[in-house]
Amino acid sequence: DTDTDTDTDTDFEIGGDCIDEYGADGFYDCVGDCYGDAMRSFIGDTFCDDGTDFVHLNCAVFDFDGGDC
């Protein structure tokens, strides 16, 4: 089941599939926000994506942002 709205959902799986606000395939970050699959490139990019500025990847599912956090 792919969610098609862009708000934070209470019924989501971290890393699970969703459709982002632009209609593109996406995934749920650590707090349930849907981001386009392109944001996966932020994992392990030497910057800790902890949700302060954008996507939240600082959790076990994303290996704590690929070790960046």
PDB file of N, CA and C in Angstrom, residues 3 11 14-15 23 25-26 28 30 33 37 39 41 46 51 53-54 59-60 62-63 67:
ATOM      1  N   ASP A   3       1.245   5.188   0.178  1.00  0.00           N
ATOM      2  CA  ASP A   3       0.541   6.381   0.620  1.00  0.00           C
ATOM      3  C   ASP A   3       0.758   7.486  -0.410  1.00  0.00           C
ATOM      4  N   ASP A  11       0.648   5.892  10.525  1.00  0.00           N
ATOM      5  CA  ASP A  11       0.658   4.511  10.064  1.00  0.00           C
ATOM      6  C   ASP A  11       1.653   4.401   8.918  1.00  0.00           C
ATOM      7  N   ILE A  14       9.161   3.040   8.535  1.00  0.00           N
ATOM      8  CA  ILE A  14      10.381   3.773   8.228  1.00  0.00           C
ATOM      9  C   ILE A  14      11.087   3.076   7.068  1.00  0.00           C
ATOM     10  N   GLY A  15      11.397   3.844   6.040  1.00  0.00           N
ATOM     11  CA  GLY A  15      12.034   3.300   4.845  1.00  0.00           C
ATOM     12  C   GLY A  15      11.036   2.734   3.851  1.00  0.00           C
ATOM     13  N   GLY A  23       4.445  13.694  -6.703  1.00  0.00           N
ATOM     14  CA  GLY A  23       3.933  12.515  -7.386  1.00  0.00           C
ATOM     15  C   GLY A  23       4.987  11.483  -7.740  1.00  0.00           C
ATOM     16  N   ASP A  25       7.959   8.522  -6.791  1.00  0.00           N
ATOM     17  CA  ASP A  25       8.185   7.459  -5.815  1.00  0.00           C
ATOM     18  C   ASP A  25       9.057   7.987  -4.701  1.00  0.00           C
ATOM     19  N   GLY A  26       8.729   7.587  -3.482  1.00  0.00           N
ATOM     20  CA  GLY A  26       9.485   8.059  -2.343  1.00  0.00           C
ATOM     21  C   GLY A  26       9.561   7.033  -1.237  1.00  0.00           C
ATOM     22  N   TYR A  28       9.594   6.785   3.417  1.00  0.00           N
ATOM     23  CA  TYR A  28       9.387   7.462   4.696  1.00  0.00           C
ATOM     24  C   TYR A  28      10.706   7.587   5.435  1.00  0.00           C
ATOM     25  N   CYS A  30      12.806   8.785   9.085  1.00  0.00           N
ATOM     26  CA  CYS A  30      12.725   8.261  10.453  1.00  0.00           C
ATOM     27  C   CYS A  30      11.525   8.758  11.247  1.00  0.00           C
ATOM     28  N   ASP A  33       7.935  11.373   7.487  1.00  0.00           N
ATOM     29  CA  ASP A  33       7.759  12.307   6.378  1.00  0.00           C
ATOM     30  C   ASP A  33       8.157  11.602   5.089  1.00  0.00           C
ATOM     31  N   ASP A  37      12.733   9.430  -3.721  1.00  0.00           N
ATOM     32  CA  ASP A  37      13.834   8.467  -3.668  1.00  0.00           C
ATOM     33  C   ASP A  37      15.206   9.105  -3.865  1.00  0.00           C
ATOM     34  N   MET A  39      16.423  11.469  -2.359  1.00  0.00           N
ATOM     35  CA  MET A  39      16.975  11.823  -1.050  1.00  0.00           C
ATOM     36  C   MET A  39      17.780  10.685  -0.438  1.00  0.00           C
ATOM     37  N   SER A  41      20.234   9.468  -1.633  1.00  0.00           N
ATOM     38  CA  SER A  41      21.642   9.794  -1.894  1.00  0.00           C
ATOM     39  C   SER A  41      22.262  10.570  -0.733  1.00  0.00           C
ATOM     40  N   THR A  46      28.495  12.339   4.340  1.00  0.00           N
ATOM     41  CA  THR A  46      29.337  13.023   5.340  1.00  0.00           C
ATOM     42  C   THR A  46      28.607  14.090   6.147  1.00  0.00           C
ATOM     43  N   GLY A  51      17.178  15.676  10.555  1.00  0.00           N
ATOM     44  CA  GLY A  51      15.891  16.338  10.530  1.00  0.00           C
ATOM     45  C   GLY A  51      15.945  17.807  10.894  1.00  0.00           C
ATOM     46  N   ASP A  53      17.444  20.288   9.335  1.00  0.00           N
ATOM     47  CA  ASP A  53      17.245  21.123   8.149  1.00  0.00           C
ATOM     48  C   ASP A  53      16.331  20.494   7.113  1.00  0.00           C
ATOM     49  N   PHE A  54      16.260  19.172   7.094  1.00  0.00           N
ATOM     50  CA  PHE A  54      15.550  18.511   6.001  1.00  0.00           C
ATOM     51  C   PHE A  54      15.205  17.083   6.408  1.00  0.00           C
ATOM     52  N   CYS A  59      18.470   7.113  12.205  1.00  0.00           N
ATOM     53  CA  CYS A  59      17.848   5.999  12.929  1.00  0.00           C
ATOM     54  C   CYS A  59      18.439   4.692  12.390  1.00  0.00           C
ATOM     55  N   ALA A  60      18.182   3.602  13.084  1.00  0.00           N
ATOM     56  CA  ALA A  60      18.783   2.311  12.747  1.00  0.00           C
ATOM     57  C   ALA A  60      18.470   1.855  11.318  1.00  0.00           C
ATOM     58  N   PHE A  62      18.240   3.440   8.623  1.00  0.00           N
ATOM     59  CA  PHE A  62      19.159   4.076   7.660  1.00  0.00           C
ATOM     60  C   PHE A  62      20.603   4.058   8.166  1.00  0.00           C
ATOM     61  N   ASP A  63      20.894   3.148   9.092  1.00  0.00           N
ATOM     62  CA  ASP A  63      22.233   3.001   9.673  1.00  0.00           C
ATOM     63  C   ASP A  63      22.768   4.358  10.163  1.00  0.00           C
ATOM     64  N   GLY A  67      26.250   6.238   8.977  1.00  0.00           N
ATOM     65  CA  GLY A  67      27.355   6.519   9.865  1.00  0.00           C
ATOM     66  C   GLY A  67      27.689   7.998  10.000  1.00  0.00           C
TER      67      GLY A  67
END
